[in-house]
Amino acid sequence: MTQEEQIIALLKKQDQGAIPLIYKHYGRALMGVAEQIVKDREMARDVLQDSLVKVWKYAAQYDPAKGRLFTWLLNICRNTAIDRTRTKTFRFERSNIQTIENVVSEPTSAASYTPGVEHIGLAELVGKLDERQRVALETVYFGGRTHEEAAEELGVPLGTLKTRIRAALMELRKLM
Amino acid sequence: MNAQEYISSGILELYVAGALPEAEAIAVREAARKDPAIQAEIEAIEAAMIRYAESLTEQPDPALLAGVMSAIGAEQAPPAAQVRPLYLRAWAIAASVLLFASAILNLVFFGRWQDASREIAVLNNDRSQIAAERASYRERYEASAAELELIGNPEIRIVRMTGQAKAPDARALVYWNPKTAEVKLKTQQLAGLEAGYQYQLWAIKGGQPVDAGVFDPSDTLLLQKAITEGAEAFAVTIEKTGGSPVPTLEQMVLLGAVAS
């Protein structure tokens, strides 16, 4: 039984033991998604915490037939993060943060985050990804858009978008 | 669509990113189940995405997990189990208060009911006493009225009998109408007799006693046997119950002459 199967079995049994396993295997990735959307580590932390509570609350709704466990977790976390960006508090805080960022002239690309030791190499490489590939990937990955929506948003033909995403992922896998 | 087509289409990336419509996602899963190459590709894409996302942040602190566990621990206890007892307790308290108030009122009203019953019993008793007194007064009034009528009737001879040696305090009146021969007797202060004896009224005519009937002492007017004209006196003796043909003279208690 893989870790993923074990977690799915625990969720089905409404066993709270599923949550620490989810945290261990997907916690950091989900935190990364949240942080990429809300652009604030403290807020990302809140988003992840709320998301894990929701995961437990809606555990019975996860259906492996409809998608991967990680995909389900990603959707919950992404929606929670996007909801957070729509609150008034968020806009207020964001405007302050951006003011400060402007003052110190800090870049806001992925490379400006301070990743863990084992990811330093990867993060640097991600920062070096073709910008167009990275944007295409992140629009779908973090924005929760369909191909068509992402293509429209980025103003590129559907085929081009698919190619860019594909290339970005190929590149990532090569880098890892 | 074969494995290679799936892998090169970009659909699998969208599948992992959760950007596929449900029907397409189910189709992808079916394809992955049949073809290990597709399954392997999906897992590779997922791993790449996870690593990529992880590269964007640091490992969250363990306090985050602790916070989640305590939050779901609190949520797991069904909120109803906490809210409902309070709810029930409020009702229980309200019910107890009402029950207690009801019990107090029951006592109060039971007490009042008992008082009322007692008063009704007393009033009923008073009422029957008054009714009895009223009947008694009515009887005596009627007797007095009848007696007054006799007194006012010029045909009536009133004979006042006085106590003899045997009963010096005894008194009695005889209202005698010689024309109708009607005799009525009104006793006063006649002693009661022992069982087996009665008083007997006699009219004396030409020195001979004539039986005028037996009687028992009473407040009322007693109608006696008819006595025709010619009586000079009336007398009362004590005789055996039912009376005697001739008076026992030693037992004479009353005697009175008819005024001429």
CSV table of C-alpha atoms in Angstrom, one decimal:
chain,number,residue,atom,x,y,z
A,1,MET,CA,0.0,0.0,0.0
A,2,THR,CA,1.4,3.4,-1.0
A,3,GLN,CA,1.4,6.4,1.3
A,4,GLU,CA,-1.4,7.8,-0.9
A,5,GLU,CA,-3.5,4.7,-0.6
A,6,GLN,CA,-3.0,4.7,3.2
A,7,ILE,CA,-4.1,8.3,3.5
A,8,ILE,CA,-7.2,7.6,1.4
A,9,ALA,CA,-8.1,4.6,3.5
A,10,LEU,CA,-7.8,6.7,6.7
A,11,LEU,CA,-9.9,9.5,5.3
A,12,LYS,CA,-12.6,7.0,4.3
A,13,LYS,CA,-12.6,5.6,7.9
A,14,GLN,CA,-12.8,9.2,9.3
A,15,ASP,CA,-9.5,8.5,11.1
A,16,GLN,CA,-7.8,11.7,12.3
A,17,GLY,CA,-4.4,9.9,11.7
A,18,ALA,CA,-4.9,10.9,8.0
A,19,ILE,CA,-4.2,14.6,8.8
A,20,PRO,CA,-0.6,14.3,10.1
A,21,LEU,CA,0.2,12.1,7.1
A,22,ILE,CA,-1.2,14.6,4.7
A,23,TYR,CA,0.8,17.3,6.5
A,24,LYS,CA,3.9,15.3,6.2
A,25,HIS,CA,3.6,14.4,2.5
A,26,TYR,CA,1.8,17.4,1.0
A,27,GLY,CA,2.0,20.1,3.7
A,28,ARG,CA,4.9,22.0,2.3
A,29,ALA,CA,3.7,21.8,-1.4
A,30,LEU,CA,0.3,23.1,-0.3
A,31,MET,CA,1.9,25.8,1.7
A,32,GLY,CA,3.9,26.7,-1.5
A,33,VAL,CA,0.7,26.9,-3.5
A,34,ALA,CA,-1.0,29.1,-0.9
A,35,GLU,CA,2.0,31.4,-0.5
A,36,GLN,CA,2.2,31.8,-4.3
A,37,ILE,CA,-1.4,33.0,-4.3
A,38,VAL,CA,-1.6,35.2,-1.2
A,39,LYS,CA,2.1,36.3,-1.4
A,40,ASP,CA,2.5,36.3,2.3
A,41,ARG,CA,4.0,33.6,4.5
A,42,GLU,CA,1.9,34.3,7.6
A,43,MET,CA,-1.3,34.3,5.6
A,44,ALA,CA,-0.2,31.2,3.7
A,45,ARG,CA,0.2,29.5,7.0
A,46,ASP,CA,-3.4,30.4,8.0
A,47,VAL,CA,-4.6,29.2,4.6
A,48,LEU,CA,-2.9,25.9,5.0
A,49,GLN,CA,-4.3,25.5,8.6
A,50,ASP,CA,-7.8,26.3,7.4
A,51,SER,CA,-7.4,24.0,4.4
A,52,LEU,CA,-6.4,21.0,6.5
A,53,VAL,CA,-9.4,21.6,8.8
A,54,LYS,CA,-11.6,21.6,5.6
A,55,VAL,CA,-9.9,18.5,4.4
A,56,TRP,CA,-10.9,16.7,7.6
A,57,LYS,CA,-14.4,18.2,7.4
A,58,TYR,CA,-15.0,17.1,3.9
A,59,ALA,CA,-13.0,13.9,4.0
A,60,ALA,CA,-16.1,11.8,3.1
A,61,GLN,CA,-16.5,13.8,-0.1
A,62,TYR,CA,-13.1,12.8,-1.6
A,63,ASP,CA,-13.8,10.4,-4.5
A,64,PRO,CA,-10.6,8.7,-5.9
A,65,ALA,CA,-12.6,8.1,-9.2
A,66,LYS,CA,-12.7,11.8,-9.8
A,67,GLY,CA,-9.1,12.7,-9.3
A,68,ARG,CA,-5.8,12.3,-7.5
A,69,LEU,CA,-5.7,12.9,-3.7
A,70,PHE,CA,-3.1,15.6,-4.3
A,71,THR,CA,-5.3,17.2,-6.8
A,72,TRP,CA,-8.2,17.3,-4.3
A,73,LEU,CA,-6.0,18.7,-1.6
A,74,LEU,CA,-4.6,21.3,-4.1
A,75,ASN,CA,-8.1,22.4,-5.1
A,76,ILE,CA,-9.1,22.9,-1.4
A,77,CYS,CA,-6.0,24.8,-0.6
A,78,ARG,CA,-6.1,26.9,-3.8
A,79,ASN,CA,-9.8,27.8,-3.3
A,80,THR,CA,-9.2,28.7,0.3
A,81,ALA,CA,-6.2,30.9,-0.7
A,82,ILE,CA,-8.2,32.6,-3.5
A,83,ASP,CA,-11.1,33.2,-1.1
A,84,ARG,CA,-8.6,34.9,1.2
A,85,THR,CA,-7.4,37.2,-1.5
A,86,ARG,CA,-11.0,38.5,-2.0
A,87,THR,CA,-11.4,39.7,1.6
A,88,LYS,CA,-11.0,43.4,2.4
A,89,THR,CA,-8.4,42.7,5.0
A,90,PHE,CA,-6.3,41.0,2.4
A,91,ARG,CA,-6.5,43.9,-0.1
A,92,PHE,CA,-5.5,46.3,2.7
A,93,GLU,CA,-2.5,44.2,3.8
A,94,ARG,CA,-1.5,43.6,0.2
A,95,SER,CA,-1.4,47.2,-0.6
A,96,ASN,CA,0.8,47.8,2.5
A,97,ILE,CA,3.1,45.0,1.6
A,98,GLN,CA,3.5,46.2,-2.0
A,99,THR,CA,4.3,49.7,-0.8
A,100,ILE,CA,7.1,48.3,1.4
A,101,GLU,CA,8.2,46.1,-1.5
A,102,ASN,CA,8.4,49.1,-3.8
A,103,VAL,CA,10.4,51.0,-1.2
A,104,VAL,CA,13.0,48.2,-0.8
A,105,SER,CA,12.8,47.4,-4.5
A,106,GLU,CA,12.6,43.7,-3.9
A,107,PRO,CA,11.9,41.4,-6.8
A,108,THR,CA,8.8,39.3,-6.4
A,109,SER,CA,9.7,36.3,-8.6
A,110,ALA,CA,9.8,32.7,-7.1
A,111,ALA,CA,13.6,33.0,-6.7
A,112,SER,CA,13.1,35.8,-4.1
A,113,TYR,CA,11.6,33.3,-1.6
A,114,THR,CA,13.9,31.7,0.9
A,115,PRO,CA,13.4,28.0,0.3
A,116,GLY,CA,14.7,25.1,2.4
A,117,VAL,CA,18.3,23.8,1.9
A,118,GLU,CA,17.4,20.8,-0.1
A,119,HIS,CA,15.4,22.9,-2.5
A,120,ILE,CA,17.8,25.7,-3.1
A,121,GLY,CA,19.1,24.2,-6.3
A,122,LEU,CA,15.6,23.5,-7.7
A,123,ALA,CA,14.3,27.0,-6.8
A,124,GLU,CA,17.2,28.6,-8.6
A,125,LEU,CA,16.4,26.5,-11.6
A,126,VAL,CA,12.7,27.2,-11.4
A,127,GLY,CA,13.6,30.9,-11.4
A,128,LYS,CA,15.6,30.2,-14.6
A,129,LEU,CA,12.6,28.5,-16.3
A,130,ASP,CA,11.5,30.1,-19.5
A,131,GLU,CA,9.3,33.0,-18.2
A,132,ARG,CA,6.5,32.2,-20.7
A,133,GLN,CA,6.5,28.5,-19.7
A,134,ARG,CA,6.5,29.4,-16.0
A,135,VAL,CA,3.5,31.8,-16.3
A,136,ALA,CA,1.6,29.2,-18.4
A,137,LEU,CA,2.2,26.6,-15.8
A,138,GLU,CA,1.4,28.8,-12.8
A,139,THR,CA,-1.8,30.1,-14.4
A,140,VAL,CA,-3.2,26.6,-14.6
A,141,TYR,CA,-1.5,25.3,-11.5
A,142,PHE,CA,-2.2,28.2,-9.0
A,143,GLY,CA,-5.1,29.9,-10.7
A,144,GLY,CA,-7.3,26.8,-11.1
A,145,ARG,CA,-8.1,27.9,-14.7
A,146,THR,CA,-9.0,25.5,-17.5
A,147,HIS,CA,-6.8,25.4,-20.6
A,148,GLU,CA,-9.2,27.6,-22.5
A,149,GLU,CA,-9.4,30.2,-19.7
A,150,ALA,CA,-5.6,30.3,-19.2
A,151,ALA,CA,-5.1,30.7,-23.0
A,152,GLU,CA,-7.6,33.5,-23.1
A,153,GLU,CA,-6.1,35.2,-20.1
A,154,LEU,CA,-2.5,34.9,-21.4
A,155,GLY,CA,-3.6,35.9,-24.9
A,156,VAL,CA,-2.1,32.8,-26.6
A,157,PRO,CA,-3.6,30.1,-28.8
A,158,LEU,CA,-4.7,27.0,-26.9
A,159,GLY,CA,-2.1,24.8,-28.6
A,160,THR,CA,0.6,27.2,-27.6
A,161,LEU,CA,-0.4,27.2,-24.0
A,162,LYS,CA,-0.5,23.4,-23.8
A,163,THR,CA,2.9,23.2,-25.4
A,164,ARG,CA,4.3,25.7,-22.8
A,165,ILE,CA,2.9,23.9,-19.9
A,166,ARG,CA,4.2,20.6,-21.2
A,167,ALA,CA,7.6,22.1,-21.8
A,168,ALA,CA,7.7,23.7,-18.3
A,169,LEU,CA,6.9,20.4,-16.6
A,170,MET,CA,9.4,18.5,-18.8
A,171,GLU,CA,12.0,21.0,-17.8
A,172,LEU,CA,11.1,20.7,-14.1
A,173,ARG,CA,11.3,17.0,-14.2
A,174,LYS,CA,14.7,17.2,-15.9
A,175,LEU,CA,15.9,19.6,-13.3
A,176,MET,CA,14.8,17.3,-10.5
B,1,MET,CA,-6.2,7.9,-27.4
B,2,ASN,CA,-3.2,5.7,-26.8
B,3,ALA,CA,-0.6,6.2,-24.0
B,4,GLN,CA,1.8,8.3,-26.0
B,5,GLU,CA,-1.0,10.6,-27.2
B,6,TYR,CA,-2.2,11.1,-23.6
B,7,ILE,CA,1.3,11.9,-22.5
B,8,SER,CA,1.9,14.4,-25.2
B,9,SER,CA,-1.5,16.0,-25.1
B,10,GLY,CA,-1.0,18.0,-21.9
B,11,ILE,CA,-4.2,16.6,-20.5
B,12,LEU,CA,-2.4,14.7,-17.8
B,13,GLU,CA,-0.8,17.9,-16.4
B,14,LEU,CA,-4.3,19.5,-16.3
B,15,TYR,CA,-5.6,16.4,-14.7
B,16,VAL,CA,-3.1,16.7,-11.9
B,17,ALA,CA,-3.6,20.4,-11.6
B,18,GLY,CA,-7.3,19.7,-11.1
B,19,ALA,CA,-8.3,21.8,-14.2
B,20,LEU,CA,-10.1,19.1,-16.1
B,21,PRO,CA,-13.9,18.8,-16.2
B,22,GLU,CA,-15.2,15.8,-14.1
B,23,ALA,CA,-16.1,13.6,-17.1
B,24,GLU,CA,-12.6,14.0,-18.6
B,25,ALA,CA,-10.9,13.4,-15.2
B,26,ILE,CA,-12.8,10.1,-14.9
B,27,ALA,CA,-11.7,9.1,-18.4
B,28,VAL,CA,-8.1,9.9,-17.5
B,29,ARG,CA,-8.3,7.7,-14.4
B,30,GLU,CA,-9.8,4.9,-16.4
B,31,ALA,CA,-7.0,5.1,-19.0
B,32,ALA,CA,-4.3,5.2,-16.2
B,33,ARG,CA,-5.8,2.1,-14.6
B,34,LYS,CA,-5.5,0.2,-17.9
B,35,ASP,CA,-2.1,1.6,-18.9
B,36,PRO,CA,0.8,1.6,-16.4
B,37,ALA,CA,2.6,4.0,-18.6
B,38,ILE,CA,-0.1,6.6,-18.2
B,39,GLN,CA,-0.2,6.0,-14.5
B,40,ALA,CA,3.6,6.4,-14.2
B,41,GLU,CA,3.4,9.6,-16.2
B,42,ILE,CA,0.7,11.0,-13.9
B,43,GLU,CA,2.7,10.2,-10.8
B,44,ALA,CA,5.8,11.8,-12.4
B,45,ILE,CA,3.9,15.0,-13.2
B,46,GLU,CA,2.4,15.1,-9.7
B,47,ALA,CA,5.8,14.6,-8.2
B,48,ALA,CA,7.2,17.4,-10.3
B,49,MET,CA,4.4,19.7,-9.3
B,50,ILE,CA,4.8,18.9,-5.6
B,51,ARG,CA,8.5,19.5,-5.8
B,52,TYR,CA,7.9,22.8,-7.6
B,53,ALA,CA,5.4,24.0,-5.1
B,54,GLU,CA,7.6,23.0,-2.2
B,55,SER,CA,10.4,25.0,-3.7
B,56,LEU,CA,8.2,28.1,-3.3
B,57,THR,CA,8.2,28.0,0.5
B,58,GLU,CA,9.8,26.6,3.6
B,59,GLN,CA,8.6,23.6,5.6
B,60,PRO,CA,5.7,24.9,7.8
B,61,ASP,CA,6.3,24.8,11.5
B,62,PRO,CA,4.9,21.8,13.5
B,63,ALA,CA,2.7,24.2,15.5
B,64,LEU,CA,0.6,24.5,12.4
B,65,LEU,CA,-0.2,20.8,12.5
B,66,ALA,CA,-0.9,21.0,16.2
B,67,GLY,CA,-3.3,23.9,15.6
B,68,VAL,CA,-5.1,21.8,12.9
B,69,MET,CA,-5.3,18.8,15.2
B,70,SER,CA,-6.8,20.8,18.1
B,71,ALA,CA,-9.2,22.5,15.7
B,72,ILE,CA,-10.5,19.2,14.3
B,73,GLY,CA,-10.4,17.7,17.8
B,74,ALA,CA,-12.8,20.4,18.8
B,75,GLU,CA,-14.8,20.1,15.6
B,76,GLN,CA,-15.0,16.3,15.9
B,77,ALA,CA,-16.9,16.5,19.2
B,78,PRO,CA,-20.3,17.1,17.6
B,79,PRO,CA,-21.2,20.7,18.3
B,80,ALA,CA,-24.7,19.4,19.1
B,81,ALA,CA,-23.3,17.5,22.1
B,82,GLN,CA,-22.2,20.7,23.6
B,83,VAL,CA,-25.0,23.0,22.6
B,84,ARG,CA,-27.8,20.6,23.1
B,85,PRO,CA,-27.2,19.8,26.8
B,86,LEU,CA,-27.2,23.6,27.5
B,87,TYR,CA,-30.4,23.8,25.5
B,88,LEU,CA,-31.8,20.9,27.4
B,89,ARG,CA,-30.5,22.2,30.7
B,90,ALA,CA,-32.3,25.5,30.1
B,91,TRP,CA,-35.5,23.6,29.4
B,92,ALA,CA,-35.0,21.4,32.4
B,93,ILE,CA,-34.5,24.4,34.6
B,94,ALA,CA,-37.5,26.1,33.2
B,95,ALA,CA,-39.5,22.9,33.6
B,96,SER,CA,-38.3,22.5,37.2
B,97,VAL,CA,-39.2,26.1,38.1
B,98,LEU,CA,-42.7,25.6,36.5
B,99,LEU,CA,-43.1,22.3,38.3
B,100,PHE,CA,-42.1,23.8,41.6
B,101,ALA,CA,-44.4,26.8,41.1
B,102,SER,CA,-47.2,24.4,40.1
B,103,ALA,CA,-46.6,22.4,43.3
B,104,ILE,CA,-46.7,25.5,45.4
B,105,LEU,CA,-49.9,26.7,43.7
B,106,ASN,CA,-51.4,23.2,44.2
B,107,LEU,CA,-50.7,23.4,47.9
B,108,VAL,CA,-52.2,27.0,48.1
B,109,PHE,CA,-55.3,26.0,46.1
B,110,PHE,CA,-55.7,22.7,48.0
B,111,GLY,CA,-55.6,24.7,51.2
B,112,ARG,CA,-58.1,27.2,49.9
B,113,TRP,CA,-60.3,24.4,48.6
B,114,GLN,CA,-60.2,22.7,52.0
B,115,ASP,CA,-61.1,26.0,53.7
B,116,ALA,CA,-64.0,26.5,51.3
B,117,SER,CA,-65.3,23.0,51.9
B,118,ARG,CA,-65.1,23.5,55.6
B,119,GLU,CA,-67.0,26.8,55.3
B,120,ILE,CA,-69.6,25.2,53.1
B,121,ALA,CA,-70.1,22.4,55.7
B,122,VAL,CA,-70.4,24.9,58.5
B,123,LEU,CA,-72.9,27.0,56.4
B,124,ASN,CA,-74.9,23.9,55.5
B,125,ASN,CA,-75.1,23.0,59.2
B,126,ASP,CA,-76.1,26.6,60.1
B,127,ARG,CA,-78.7,26.5,57.4
B,128,SER,CA,-80.3,23.3,58.6
B,129,GLN,CA,-80.2,24.6,62.2
B,130,ILE,CA,-81.9,27.8,61.1
B,131,ALA,CA,-84.4,25.8,59.1
B,132,ALA,CA,-85.1,23.6,62.1
B,133,GLU,CA,-85.5,26.6,64.4
B,134,ARG,CA,-87.7,28.2,61.8
B,135,ALA,CA,-89.9,25.1,61.7
B,136,SER,CA,-90.0,25.1,65.4
B,137,TYR,CA,-91.0,28.8,65.7
B,138,ARG,CA,-93.6,28.3,63.0
B,139,GLU,CA,-95.1,25.4,64.9
B,140,ARG,CA,-95.1,27.4,68.2
B,141,TYR,CA,-96.5,30.4,66.4
B,142,GLU,CA,-99.3,28.4,64.9
B,143,ALA,CA,-100.0,26.9,68.3
B,144,SER,CA,-100.1,30.3,69.9
B,145,ALA,CA,-102.3,31.7,67.1
B,146,ALA,CA,-104.7,28.8,67.6
B,147,GLU,CA,-104.6,29.3,71.4
B,148,LEU,CA,-105.2,33.0,70.9
B,149,GLU,CA,-108.2,32.2,68.7
B,150,LEU,CA,-109.6,29.9,71.4
B,151,ILE,CA,-109.0,32.7,74.0
B,152,GLY,CA,-110.8,35.2,71.8
B,153,ASN,CA,-113.8,32.8,71.3
B,154,PRO,CA,-116.7,33.7,73.7
B,155,GLU,CA,-118.0,30.1,73.5
B,156,ILE,CA,-114.8,28.7,75.0
B,157,ARG,CA,-114.6,28.0,78.7
B,158,ILE,CA,-111.0,28.3,80.0
B,159,VAL,CA,-110.4,25.9,82.9
B,160,ARG,CA,-107.2,26.6,84.9
B,161,MET,CA,-106.0,23.4,86.6
B,162,THR,CA,-103.5,23.7,89.4
B,163,GLY,CA,-101.1,21.3,91.0
B,164,GLN,CA,-102.3,19.0,93.8
B,165,ALA,CA,-100.4,17.6,96.8
B,166,LYS,CA,-98.5,15.1,94.5
B,167,ALA,CA,-97.2,17.8,92.1
B,168,PRO,CA,-97.7,21.3,93.6
B,169,ASP,CA,-95.9,23.1,90.7
B,170,ALA,CA,-97.9,21.5,87.9
B,171,ARG,CA,-100.1,23.7,85.7
B,172,ALA,CA,-102.4,23.0,82.7
B,173,LEU,CA,-105.2,24.8,80.8
B,174,VAL,CA,-108.4,23.2,79.3
B,175,TYR,CA,-110.1,25.0,76.5
B,176,TRP,CA,-113.6,23.5,76.4
B,177,ASN,CA,-116.4,24.4,74.0
B,178,PRO,CA,-119.6,23.1,75.6
B,179,LYS,CA,-121.6,23.7,72.4
B,180,THR,CA,-119.3,21.7,70.1
B,181,ALA,CA,-118.0,19.4,73.0
B,182,GLU,CA,-114.4,20.0,71.8
B,183,VAL,CA,-111.8,19.8,74.5
B,184,LYS,CA,-108.2,21.1,74.0
B,185,LEU,CA,-105.5,20.7,76.6
B,186,LYS,CA,-102.4,22.8,77.1
B,187,THR,CA,-100.0,21.5,79.6
B,188,GLN,CA,-97.4,23.6,81.5
B,189,GLN,CA,-94.6,22.3,83.7
B,190,LEU,CA,-95.9,18.7,83.8
B,191,ALA,CA,-93.2,16.2,84.9
B,192,GLY,CA,-92.3,13.4,82.6
B,193,LEU,CA,-93.5,9.9,83.6
B,194,GLU,CA,-91.7,6.6,83.9
B,195,ALA,CA,-92.3,4.0,81.2
B,196,GLY,CA,-95.7,2.3,81.4
B,197,TYR,CA,-97.6,5.3,82.7
B,198,GLN,CA,-99.6,8.2,81.1
B,199,TYR,CA,-101.6,11.2,82.2
B,200,GLN,CA,-105.4,10.9,81.8
B,201,LEU,CA,-107.8,13.8,81.7
B,202,TRP,CA,-111.1,13.6,83.4
B,203,ALA,CA,-114.3,15.8,83.3
B,204,ILE,CA,-116.4,15.8,86.4
B,205,LYS,CA,-120.1,15.8,85.7
B,206,GLY,CA,-122.5,15.7,88.6
B,207,GLY,CA,-119.6,14.5,90.8
B,208,GLN,CA,-118.8,11.6,88.4
B,209,PRO,CA,-115.5,11.4,86.5
B,210,VAL,CA,-115.9,11.0,82.7
B,211,ASP,CA,-112.8,9.9,80.6
B,212,ALA,CA,-111.5,12.7,78.4
B,213,GLY,CA,-108.5,10.8,77.0
B,214,VAL,CA,-104.9,10.0,77.8
B,215,PHE,CA,-101.9,12.3,76.9
B,216,ASP,CA,-98.2,12.9,77.2
B,217,PRO,CA,-96.8,16.3,78.4
B,218,SER,CA,-96.4,18.7,75.5
B,219,ASP,CA,-96.0,22.4,74.6
B,220,THR,CA,-98.8,22.1,72.0
B,221,LEU,CA,-102.5,22.1,72.2
B,222,LEU,CA,-103.8,18.5,72.5
B,223,LEU,CA,-107.2,17.7,71.2
B,224,GLN,CA,-108.9,15.4,73.8
B,225,LYS,CA,-112.1,13.4,73.8
B,226,ALA,CA,-115.4,15.3,73.4
B,227,ILE,CA,-117.1,16.4,76.6
B,228,THR,CA,-120.7,17.6,76.3
B,229,GLU,CA,-122.3,20.3,78.4
B,230,GLY,CA,-122.6,19.8,82.2
B,231,ALA,CA,-119.0,19.4,83.4
B,232,GLU,CA,-118.2,21.2,86.6
B,233,ALA,CA,-114.5,20.5,86.8
B,234,PHE,CA,-111.6,18.9,85.0
B,235,ALA,CA,-108.9,16.8,86.6
B,236,VAL,CA,-105.7,14.9,85.6
B,237,THR,CA,-104.5,11.6,87.2
B,238,ILE,CA,-101.5,9.3,86.5
B,239,GLU,CA,-102.7,6.0,85.1
B,240,LYS,CA,-101.2,3.0,83.4
B,241,THR,CA,-100.5,3.4,79.6
B,242,GLY,CA,-103.8,3.4,77.7
B,243,GLY,CA,-105.8,4.9,80.7
B,244,SER,CA,-108.3,3.5,83.2
B,245,PRO,CA,-112.1,3.3,83.3
B,246,VAL,CA,-112.0,5.0,86.7
B,247,PRO,CA,-109.5,7.5,88.0
B,248,THR,CA,-107.0,6.5,90.7
B,249,LEU,CA,-107.7,9.4,93.1
B,250,GLU,CA,-104.4,9.0,95.0
B,251,GLN,CA,-102.6,9.8,91.7
B,252,MET,CA,-104.4,13.1,91.0
B,253,VAL,CA,-101.9,15.8,90.0
B,254,LEU,CA,-104.2,18.5,88.6
B,255,LEU,CA,-107.7,19.8,89.4
B,256,GLY,CA,-109.6,22.9,88.2
B,257,ALA,CA,-113.2,23.9,88.4
B,258,VAL,CA,-115.2,25.3,85.4
B,259,ALA,CA,-116.1,28.9,86.2
B,260,SER,CA,-119.8,29.2,86.4
